[in-house]
Amino acid sequence: MATHQIELATRRLERCAAAARVRRRSPYDPTAQYRCGIVVCSSCHCRHASNAARRAQRWAADALRDGQELLLVTVLLAKTTDLRALRSVAKRFNRDFRNLRARLAKRQRHWAALGAWGYVEVAAVWAGDDALLGTRWSDALTDLPQAGDDGAGEVLWVPHAHLLVSTSGDWQAVRDALEQQWPGRWRVDVRPLTDDRDRSAEINQVARYSTKCRKTRTIWPDGVPCVLDWPTEWAEAWEDEILSWGQGLRPLSVTMRPIGRRQQQPVDEADETEREDEDEFYAGPVVLRQRYTDARLTPSLTAIADALSPSARSAEIWSACLRAVGWRPR
């Protein structure tokens, strides 16, 4: 099944790359309008990053409206030589984070307002190359637990979470709770977002960095940082793992709303459109027919229009809509 998913995704990626080449020469060519929408596609990645940044801004706006403080949090989760363990590590992190909040909320009520948004990302280093990673990375890798296959491998994968965290309490208490849950040197980093001028840029940076397509690693030869792109085989292994899921980055997402906050309608990261204020009128006849059937509305045209969209009061518009879906007054 995973091989079949990779083959289908590869065909879509090749077609999207060909369309991108045509688009550079002739932007209005019909064959240049194809978009695969796959998260690892270099042509479609900007759309995914923009959508992630927009969702992060909405999440942060909800937290600020509730009077909460925003924190930037990074947690190193594990180390493994088996990239297939990445999905289970992310799932375990989501579960442990929710359990941590539940335990703390039983002791002090304000912990129920703790929320988080972000993604689990993966870093990669040469196994046994600790001397070039700097003191912090070397110490952190030494203390990290092993996940998946602990056999020998030349690549050491390091899943870690980049999060926006909202809290109504002291941010240092959040840091202490996270460090107790995930102990280790340099494993947890917490920084409050207090400057209004830089807050929006920081939120966008977290979203774009967590979903970035280009993967790099940093080494410190002679104490000087040097940023290198991943080797081709590393990038191909990462892309094949993501494509085998068939769900984009959704298994790596972390979304934990404060207890009691209204749950918003989930938006698929691959299908979100640029139109944020899209009304039900544009949802299509199938959606309108399903809503009319489920609600068992009266045959009054005004009642149907009000029930389908309280913001729309134009009987002429809804009359055309309802005729399009086959509704006739009895």
mmCIF file of C-alpha atoms in Angstrom:
data_model
loop_
_atom_site.group_PDB
_atom_site.id
_atom_site.type_symbol
_atom_site.label_atom_id
_atom_site.label_comp_id
_atom_site.label_asym_id
_atom_site.label_seq_id
_atom_site.Cartn_x
_atom_site.Cartn_y
_atom_site.Cartn_z
ATOM 1 C CA MET A 1 0.000 0.000 0.000
ATOM 2 C CA ALA A 2 2.781 2.424 0.874
ATOM 3 C CA THR A 3 4.572 1.666 -2.402
ATOM 4 C CA HIS A 4 1.389 2.332 -4.353
ATOM 5 C CA GLN A 5 0.944 5.674 -2.559
ATOM 6 C CA ILE A 6 4.505 6.675 -3.415
ATOM 7 C CA GLU A 7 4.052 5.741 -7.081
ATOM 8 C CA LEU A 8 0.857 7.778 -7.423
ATOM 9 C CA ALA A 9 2.390 10.766 -5.662
ATOM 10 C CA THR A 10 5.522 10.550 -7.820
ATOM 11 C CA ARG A 11 3.422 10.764 -10.985
ATOM 12 C CA ARG A 12 1.642 13.831 -9.653
ATOM 13 C CA LEU A 13 4.965 15.423 -8.697
ATOM 14 C CA GLU A 14 6.385 14.811 -12.172
ATOM 15 C CA ARG A 15 3.298 16.265 -13.817
ATOM 16 C CA CYS A 16 3.433 19.316 -11.528
ATOM 17 C CA ALA A 17 7.137 19.844 -12.303
ATOM 18 C CA ALA A 18 6.397 19.696 -16.033
ATOM 19 C CA ALA A 19 3.561 22.220 -15.596
ATOM 20 C CA ALA A 20 5.883 24.525 -13.677
ATOM 21 C CA ARG A 21 8.389 24.474 -16.529
ATOM 22 C CA VAL A 22 5.655 25.363 -19.013
ATOM 23 C CA ARG A 23 4.334 28.047 -16.648
ATOM 24 C CA ARG A 24 7.685 29.848 -16.656
ATOM 25 C CA ARG A 25 7.557 30.134 -20.440
ATOM 26 C CA SER A 26 3.813 30.636 -20.928
ATOM 27 C CA PRO A 27 1.843 31.406 -17.753
ATOM 28 C CA TYR A 28 -1.558 31.219 -19.500
ATOM 29 C CA ASP A 29 -1.018 27.859 -21.180
ATOM 30 C CA PRO A 30 -3.826 25.467 -20.086
ATOM 31 C CA THR A 31 -1.325 22.691 -19.429
ATOM 32 C CA ALA A 32 0.545 24.964 -17.007
ATOM 33 C CA GLN A 33 -2.357 25.299 -14.555
ATOM 34 C CA TYR A 34 -1.963 21.866 -12.942
ATOM 35 C CA ARG A 35 -0.960 21.797 -9.265
ATOM 36 C CA CYS A 36 -0.321 18.545 -7.435
ATOM 37 C CA GLY A 37 -0.830 20.068 -3.962
ATOM 38 C CA ILE A 38 1.674 17.684 -2.339
ATOM 39 C CA VAL A 39 3.484 19.136 0.635
ATOM 40 C CA VAL A 40 6.966 18.048 -0.506
ATOM 41 C CA CYS A 41 6.509 19.606 -3.949
ATOM 42 C CA SER A 42 8.806 22.597 -4.418
ATOM 43 C CA SER A 43 6.235 24.311 -6.681
ATOM 44 C CA CYS A 44 3.293 23.881 -4.295
ATOM 45 C CA HIS A 45 5.154 24.334 -1.034
ATOM 46 C CA CYS A 46 4.581 28.098 -0.813
ATOM 47 C CA ARG A 47 0.841 27.515 -0.711
ATOM 48 C CA HIS A 48 1.184 25.039 2.171
ATOM 49 C CA ALA A 49 3.455 27.416 4.077
ATOM 50 C CA SER A 50 1.060 30.333 3.562
ATOM 51 C CA ASN A 51 -1.913 28.263 4.701
ATOM 52 C CA ALA A 52 -0.010 27.117 7.791
ATOM 53 C CA ALA A 53 0.916 30.711 8.627
ATOM 54 C CA ARG A 54 -2.697 31.798 8.208
ATOM 55 C CA ARG A 55 -3.938 29.036 10.530
ATOM 56 C CA ALA A 56 -1.280 29.961 13.094
ATOM 57 C CA GLN A 57 -2.335 33.605 13.013
ATOM 58 C CA ARG A 58 -5.977 32.654 13.550
ATOM 59 C CA TRP A 59 -5.044 30.373 16.431
ATOM 60 C CA ALA A 60 -2.904 33.092 18.033
ATOM 61 C CA ALA A 61 -5.645 35.693 17.583
ATOM 62 C CA ASP A 62 -8.090 33.457 19.467
ATOM 63 C CA ALA A 63 -5.599 33.040 22.307
ATOM 64 C CA LEU A 64 -4.887 36.774 22.559
ATOM 65 C CA ARG A 65 -8.593 37.555 22.481
ATOM 66 C CA ASP A 66 -8.987 35.313 25.539
ATOM 67 C CA GLY A 67 -6.279 37.301 27.325
ATOM 68 C CA GLN A 68 -3.644 34.573 27.189
ATOM 69 C CA GLU A 69 0.119 34.817 26.804
ATOM 70 C CA LEU A 70 1.867 33.261 23.803
ATOM 71 C CA LEU A 71 5.047 31.214 24.071
ATOM 72 C CA LEU A 72 7.461 29.794 21.523
ATOM 73 C CA VAL A 73 8.297 26.226 22.538
ATOM 74 C CA THR A 74 10.726 23.702 21.081
ATOM 75 C CA VAL A 75 10.892 20.163 22.460
ATOM 76 C CA LEU A 76 13.368 17.504 21.320
ATOM 77 C CA LEU A 77 11.415 14.254 21.361
ATOM 78 C CA ALA A 78 13.684 11.331 20.517
ATOM 79 C CA LYS A 79 16.464 10.018 18.314
ATOM 80 C CA THR A 80 16.205 7.106 15.936
ATOM 81 C CA THR A 81 17.904 5.477 12.977
ATOM 82 C CA ASP A 82 14.522 4.331 11.635
ATOM 83 C CA LEU A 83 12.570 7.114 9.941
ATOM 84 C CA ARG A 84 9.413 4.988 10.104
ATOM 85 C CA ALA A 85 9.268 5.714 13.850
ATOM 86 C CA LEU A 86 8.562 9.404 13.179
ATOM 87 C CA ARG A 87 4.799 9.006 12.986
ATOM 88 C CA SER A 88 4.533 7.069 16.249
ATOM 89 C CA VAL A 89 6.789 9.598 18.010
ATOM 90 C CA ALA A 90 4.492 12.455 16.945
ATOM 91 C CA LYS A 91 1.406 10.531 18.037
ATOM 92 C CA ARG A 92 2.952 9.788 21.431
ATOM 93 C CA PHE A 93 3.900 13.443 21.876
ATOM 94 C CA ASN A 94 0.323 14.565 21.203
ATOM 95 C CA ARG A 95 -0.997 12.060 23.733
ATOM 96 C CA ASP A 96 1.579 12.925 26.408
ATOM 97 C CA PHE A 97 0.983 16.660 26.006
ATOM 98 C CA ARG A 98 -2.772 16.249 26.505
ATOM 99 C CA ASN A 99 -2.257 13.951 29.485
ATOM 100 C CA LEU A 100 0.125 16.482 31.026
ATOM 101 C CA ARG A 101 -2.467 19.228 30.743
ATOM 102 C CA ALA A 102 -5.167 16.973 32.210
ATOM 103 C CA ARG A 103 -3.007 16.123 35.233
ATOM 104 C CA LEU A 104 -2.091 19.756 35.868
ATOM 105 C CA ALA A 105 -5.676 20.964 35.397
ATOM 106 C CA LYS A 106 -6.840 18.642 38.183
ATOM 107 C CA ARG A 107 -4.510 20.455 40.591
ATOM 108 C CA GLN A 108 -4.928 24.034 39.362
ATOM 109 C CA ARG A 109 -7.821 25.137 37.197
ATOM 110 C CA HIS A 110 -5.893 27.679 35.106
ATOM 111 C CA TRP A 111 -3.987 24.843 33.383
ATOM 112 C CA ALA A 112 -7.180 23.992 31.481
ATOM 113 C CA ALA A 113 -6.503 27.098 29.361
ATOM 114 C CA LEU A 114 -3.200 25.644 28.110
ATOM 115 C CA GLY A 115 -3.245 25.266 24.332
ATOM 116 C CA ALA A 116 -0.735 24.423 21.617
ATOM 117 C CA TRP A 117 -0.400 24.667 17.836
ATOM 118 C CA GLY A 118 2.495 23.520 15.694
ATOM 119 C CA TYR A 119 4.199 20.620 13.970
ATOM 120 C CA VAL A 120 6.682 17.880 14.681
ATOM 121 C CA GLU A 121 9.698 18.319 12.436
ATOM 122 C CA VAL A 122 12.747 16.136 11.963
ATOM 123 C CA ALA A 123 16.445 16.984 11.965
ATOM 124 C CA ALA A 124 19.140 14.665 10.680
ATOM 125 C CA VAL A 125 22.815 14.254 11.544
ATOM 126 C CA TRP A 126 25.517 11.765 10.740
ATOM 127 C CA ALA A 127 25.539 9.106 13.449
ATOM 128 C CA GLY A 128 28.719 9.397 15.492
ATOM 129 C CA ASP A 129 29.398 12.927 14.260
ATOM 130 C CA ASP A 130 28.890 14.560 17.672
ATOM 131 C CA ALA A 131 32.173 16.459 17.537
ATOM 132 C CA LEU A 132 30.852 18.791 14.799
ATOM 133 C CA LEU A 133 27.436 19.463 16.344
ATOM 134 C CA GLY A 134 28.398 21.847 19.104
ATOM 135 C CA THR A 135 28.129 21.371 22.847
ATOM 136 C CA ARG A 136 24.376 21.822 23.147
ATOM 137 C CA TRP A 137 23.451 19.371 20.400
ATOM 138 C CA SER A 138 25.937 16.795 21.649
ATOM 139 C CA ASP A 139 24.600 17.007 25.203
ATOM 140 C CA ALA A 140 21.001 16.892 24.013
ATOM 141 C CA LEU A 141 21.557 13.846 21.792
ATOM 142 C CA THR A 142 23.236 12.019 24.666
ATOM 143 C CA ASP A 143 20.166 12.455 26.889
ATOM 144 C CA LEU A 144 17.488 11.784 24.251
ATOM 145 C CA PRO A 145 15.633 8.441 24.427
ATOM 146 C CA GLN A 146 15.918 5.982 21.558
ATOM 147 C CA ALA A 147 12.815 5.398 19.421
ATOM 148 C CA GLY A 148 12.114 2.645 16.935
ATOM 149 C CA ASP A 149 14.949 0.443 15.727
ATOM 150 C CA ASP A 150 18.097 1.064 17.753
ATOM 151 C CA GLY A 151 20.305 -0.698 15.245
ATOM 152 C CA ALA A 152 23.314 0.846 13.583
ATOM 153 C CA GLY A 153 22.674 3.422 10.882
ATOM 154 C CA GLU A 154 24.610 6.230 9.280
ATOM 155 C CA VAL A 155 21.787 8.772 9.703
ATOM 156 C CA LEU A 156 20.401 9.774 13.083
ATOM 157 C CA TRP A 157 16.915 11.282 12.835
ATOM 158 C CA VAL A 158 15.855 13.673 15.612
ATOM 159 C CA PRO A 159 12.098 14.435 15.750
ATOM 160 C CA HIS A 160 11.339 17.684 17.557
ATOM 161 C CA ALA A 161 8.259 19.858 18.001
ATOM 162 C CA HIS A 162 7.983 23.567 17.166
ATOM 163 C CA LEU A 163 4.942 24.966 18.969
ATOM 164 C CA LEU A 164 2.982 28.071 19.761
ATOM 165 C CA VAL A 165 1.679 27.607 23.306
ATOM 166 C CA SER A 166 -0.984 29.740 24.978
ATOM 167 C CA THR A 167 -1.244 30.008 28.751
ATOM 168 C CA SER A 168 -3.105 32.101 31.303
ATOM 169 C CA GLY A 169 -0.503 31.444 34.008
ATOM 170 C CA ASP A 170 3.207 32.036 34.498
ATOM 171 C CA TRP A 171 5.284 31.054 31.469
ATOM 172 C CA GLN A 172 8.079 29.820 33.738
ATOM 173 C CA ALA A 173 5.639 27.334 35.272
ATOM 174 C CA VAL A 174 4.945 26.033 31.765
ATOM 175 C CA ARG A 175 8.678 25.660 31.164
ATOM 176 C CA ASP A 176 9.134 23.768 34.448
ATOM 177 C CA ALA A 177 6.211 21.434 33.638
ATOM 178 C CA LEU A 178 7.588 20.663 30.164
ATOM 179 C CA GLU A 179 11.095 20.061 31.479
ATOM 180 C CA GLN A 180 9.711 17.655 34.062
ATOM 181 C CA GLN A 181 7.716 15.778 31.425
ATOM 182 C CA TRP A 182 10.599 15.655 28.919
ATOM 183 C CA PRO A 183 13.797 15.743 31.016
ATOM 184 C CA GLY A 184 17.236 16.189 29.492
ATOM 185 C CA ARG A 185 19.886 18.788 28.842
ATOM 186 C CA TRP A 186 18.845 21.456 26.308
ATOM 187 C CA ARG A 187 15.774 19.410 25.469
ATOM 188 C CA VAL A 188 13.091 22.041 26.146
ATOM 189 C CA ASP A 189 13.300 25.671 25.075
ATOM 190 C CA VAL A 190 10.549 28.147 26.057
ATOM 191 C CA ARG A 191 10.479 31.825 25.099
ATOM 192 C CA PRO A 192 7.578 34.257 25.683
ATOM 193 C CA LEU A 193 6.248 36.419 22.853
ATOM 194 C CA THR A 194 5.874 39.802 24.511
ATOM 195 C CA ASP A 195 6.716 42.311 21.762
ATOM 196 C CA ASP A 196 3.583 43.187 19.771
ATOM 197 C CA ARG A 197 5.660 44.422 16.837
ATOM 198 C CA ASP A 198 7.515 41.134 16.383
ATOM 199 C CA ARG A 199 4.707 38.781 17.375
ATOM 200 C CA SER A 200 3.138 38.401 13.939
ATOM 201 C CA ALA A 201 6.509 37.840 12.262
ATOM 202 C CA GLU A 202 7.492 35.257 14.871
ATOM 203 C CA ILE A 203 4.221 33.371 14.416
ATOM 204 C CA ASN A 204 4.689 33.285 10.642
ATOM 205 C CA GLN A 205 8.271 32.122 11.125
ATOM 206 C CA VAL A 206 7.185 29.215 13.330
ATOM 207 C CA ALA A 207 4.569 28.108 10.791
ATOM 208 C CA ARG A 208 6.848 28.385 7.776
ATOM 209 C CA TYR A 209 9.877 26.855 9.490
ATOM 210 C CA SER A 210 7.859 23.888 10.759
ATOM 211 C CA THR A 211 6.524 23.115 7.281
ATOM 212 C CA LYS A 212 9.617 24.004 5.254
ATOM 213 C CA CYS A 213 10.437 21.924 2.209
ATOM 214 C CA ARG A 214 14.183 22.556 2.076
ATOM 215 C CA LYS A 215 15.967 20.587 4.787
ATOM 216 C CA THR A 216 19.328 21.693 6.166
ATOM 217 C CA ARG A 217 21.712 20.715 8.947
ATOM 218 C CA THR A 218 24.167 22.855 10.910
ATOM 219 C CA ILE A 219 27.634 21.769 11.942
ATOM 220 C CA TRP A 220 30.261 23.680 13.929
ATOM 221 C CA PRO A 221 33.755 23.016 12.561
ATOM 222 C CA ASP A 222 36.265 25.013 14.609
ATOM 223 C CA GLY A 223 33.386 26.677 16.437
ATOM 224 C CA VAL A 224 32.014 28.361 13.285
ATOM 225 C CA PRO A 225 28.420 27.479 12.242
ATOM 226 C CA CYS A 226 28.076 26.016 8.765
ATOM 227 C CA VAL A 227 24.634 25.326 7.219
ATOM 228 C CA LEU A 228 24.511 22.468 4.707
ATOM 229 C CA ASP A 229 21.681 21.035 2.629
ATOM 230 C CA TRP A 230 20.681 17.474 3.276
ATOM 231 C CA PRO A 231 22.296 14.914 0.967
ATOM 232 C CA THR A 232 20.017 13.682 -1.798
ATOM 233 C CA GLU A 233 19.505 10.259 -0.215
ATOM 234 C CA TRP A 234 18.360 11.847 3.059
ATOM 235 C CA ALA A 235 15.851 14.084 1.293
ATOM 236 C CA GLU A 236 14.532 11.179 -0.794
ATOM 237 C CA ALA A 237 14.081 9.019 2.310
ATOM 238 C CA TRP A 238 12.167 11.827 4.027
ATOM 239 C CA GLU A 239 9.950 12.477 1.004
ATOM 240 C CA ASP A 240 9.179 8.765 0.517
ATOM 241 C CA GLU A 241 8.141 8.490 4.172
ATOM 242 C CA ILE A 242 5.799 11.488 3.898
ATOM 243 C CA LEU A 243 4.346 10.288 0.589
ATOM 244 C CA SER A 244 3.738 6.785 1.954
ATOM 245 C CA TRP A 245 1.288 8.203 4.499
ATOM 246 C CA GLY A 246 -0.919 9.827 1.879
ATOM 247 C CA GLN A 247 -1.927 12.515 4.419
ATOM 248 C CA GLY A 248 0.664 15.231 3.976
ATOM 249 C CA LEU A 249 1.913 16.649 7.271
ATOM 250 C CA ARG A 250 -1.326 15.989 9.118
ATOM 251 C CA PRO A 251 0.099 13.104 11.230
ATOM 252 C CA LEU A 252 2.822 15.518 12.409
ATOM 253 C CA SER A 253 0.481 18.357 13.380
ATOM 254 C CA VAL A 254 -0.116 19.377 16.984
ATOM 255 C CA THR A 255 -3.372 21.208 17.760
ATOM 256 C CA MET A 256 -4.586 21.398 21.345
ATOM 257 C CA ARG A 257 -7.225 24.003 22.076
ATOM 258 C CA PRO A 258 -7.864 25.230 25.604
ATOM 259 C CA ILE A 259 -10.620 23.314 27.344
ATOM 260 C CA GLY A 260 -13.881 25.181 26.848
ATOM 261 C CA ARG A 261 -12.885 27.109 23.711
ATOM 262 C CA ARG A 262 -15.264 26.566 20.816
ATOM 263 C CA GLN A 263 -13.877 24.081 18.316
ATOM 264 C CA GLN A 264 -13.524 25.619 14.866
ATOM 265 C CA GLN A 265 -14.306 23.763 11.693
ATOM 266 C CA PRO A 266 -11.132 21.827 10.751
ATOM 267 C CA VAL A 267 -9.511 22.879 7.495
ATOM 268 C CA ASP A 268 -7.618 20.432 5.357
ATOM 269 C CA GLU A 269 -4.112 21.763 4.810
ATOM 270 C CA ALA A 270 -4.115 20.581 1.201
ATOM 271 C CA ASP A 271 -7.623 21.838 0.276
ATOM 272 C CA GLU A 272 -7.829 25.213 2.015
ATOM 273 C CA THR A 273 -8.709 27.942 -0.489
ATOM 274 C CA GLU A 274 -7.623 31.525 -0.625
ATOM 275 C CA ARG A 275 -11.197 32.660 -0.033
ATOM 276 C CA GLU A 276 -11.602 32.885 3.750
ATOM 277 C CA ASP A 277 -15.094 34.402 3.841
ATOM 278 C CA GLU A 278 -16.692 31.929 1.445
ATOM 279 C CA ASP A 279 -20.462 31.819 2.003
ATOM 280 C CA GLU A 280 -22.682 28.742 1.836
ATOM 281 C CA PHE A 281 -23.989 30.010 -1.496
ATOM 282 C CA TYR A 282 -20.729 28.895 -3.102
ATOM 283 C CA ALA A 283 -20.686 25.476 -1.418
ATOM 284 C CA GLY A 284 -22.415 23.812 -4.358
ATOM 285 C CA PRO A 285 -25.769 22.083 -4.875
ATOM 286 C CA VAL A 286 -24.743 18.833 -3.163
ATOM 287 C CA VAL A 287 -23.983 20.637 0.111
ATOM 288 C CA LEU A 288 -27.178 22.670 -0.085
ATOM 289 C CA ARG A 289 -29.298 19.595 -0.775
ATOM 290 C CA GLN A 290 -27.703 17.696 2.106
ATOM 291 C CA ARG A 291 -28.267 20.568 4.525
ATOM 292 C CA TYR A 292 -31.897 20.914 3.441
ATOM 293 C CA THR A 293 -32.479 17.155 3.843
ATOM 294 C CA ASP A 294 -30.783 16.912 7.234
ATOM 295 C CA ALA A 295 -32.579 19.917 8.702
ATOM 296 C CA ARG A 296 -36.060 18.808 7.501
ATOM 297 C CA LEU A 297 -37.001 22.390 6.926
ATOM 298 C CA THR A 298 -40.471 23.757 6.268
ATOM 299 C CA PRO A 299 -41.333 24.584 2.626
ATOM 300 C CA SER A 300 -41.265 28.276 3.407
ATOM 301 C CA LEU A 301 -38.663 29.947 1.194
ATOM 302 C CA THR A 302 -37.802 32.571 3.849
ATOM 303 C CA ALA A 303 -37.381 29.887 6.552
ATOM 304 C CA ILE A 304 -35.105 27.834 4.324
ATOM 305 C CA ALA A 305 -32.967 30.865 3.440
ATOM 306 C CA ASP A 306 -32.660 31.868 7.088
ATOM 307 C CA ALA A 307 -31.767 28.335 8.209
ATOM 308 C CA LEU A 308 -29.138 27.801 5.539
ATOM 309 C CA SER A 309 -27.404 31.149 6.030
ATOM 310 C CA PRO A 310 -28.502 33.589 8.737
ATOM 311 C CA SER A 311 -26.322 36.278 7.154
ATOM 312 C CA ALA A 312 -28.118 36.047 3.794
ATOM 313 C CA ARG A 313 -31.638 37.504 3.563
ATOM 314 C CA SER A 314 -32.082 37.775 -0.184
ATOM 315 C CA ALA A 315 -35.018 35.574 -1.226
ATOM 316 C CA GLU A 316 -34.085 35.966 -4.895
ATOM 317 C CA ILE A 317 -30.609 34.502 -4.368
ATOM 318 C CA TRP A 318 -31.816 31.561 -2.335
ATOM 319 C CA SER A 319 -34.699 30.938 -4.665
ATOM 320 C CA ALA A 320 -32.186 30.445 -7.471
ATOM 321 C CA CYS A 321 -30.077 28.226 -5.213
ATOM 322 C CA LEU A 322 -32.954 26.017 -4.165
ATOM 323 C CA ARG A 323 -34.234 25.666 -7.715
ATOM 324 C CA ALA A 324 -30.735 24.588 -8.745
ATOM 325 C CA VAL A 325 -30.794 21.732 -6.235
ATOM 326 C CA GLY A 326 -34.270 20.598 -7.256
ATOM 327 C CA TRP A 327 -36.422 22.114 -4.473
ATOM 328 C CA ARG A 328 -39.997 22.948 -5.353
ATOM 329 C CA PRO A 329 -42.597 24.427 -2.928
ATOM 330 C CA ARG A 330 -45.408 22.050 -2.055
#
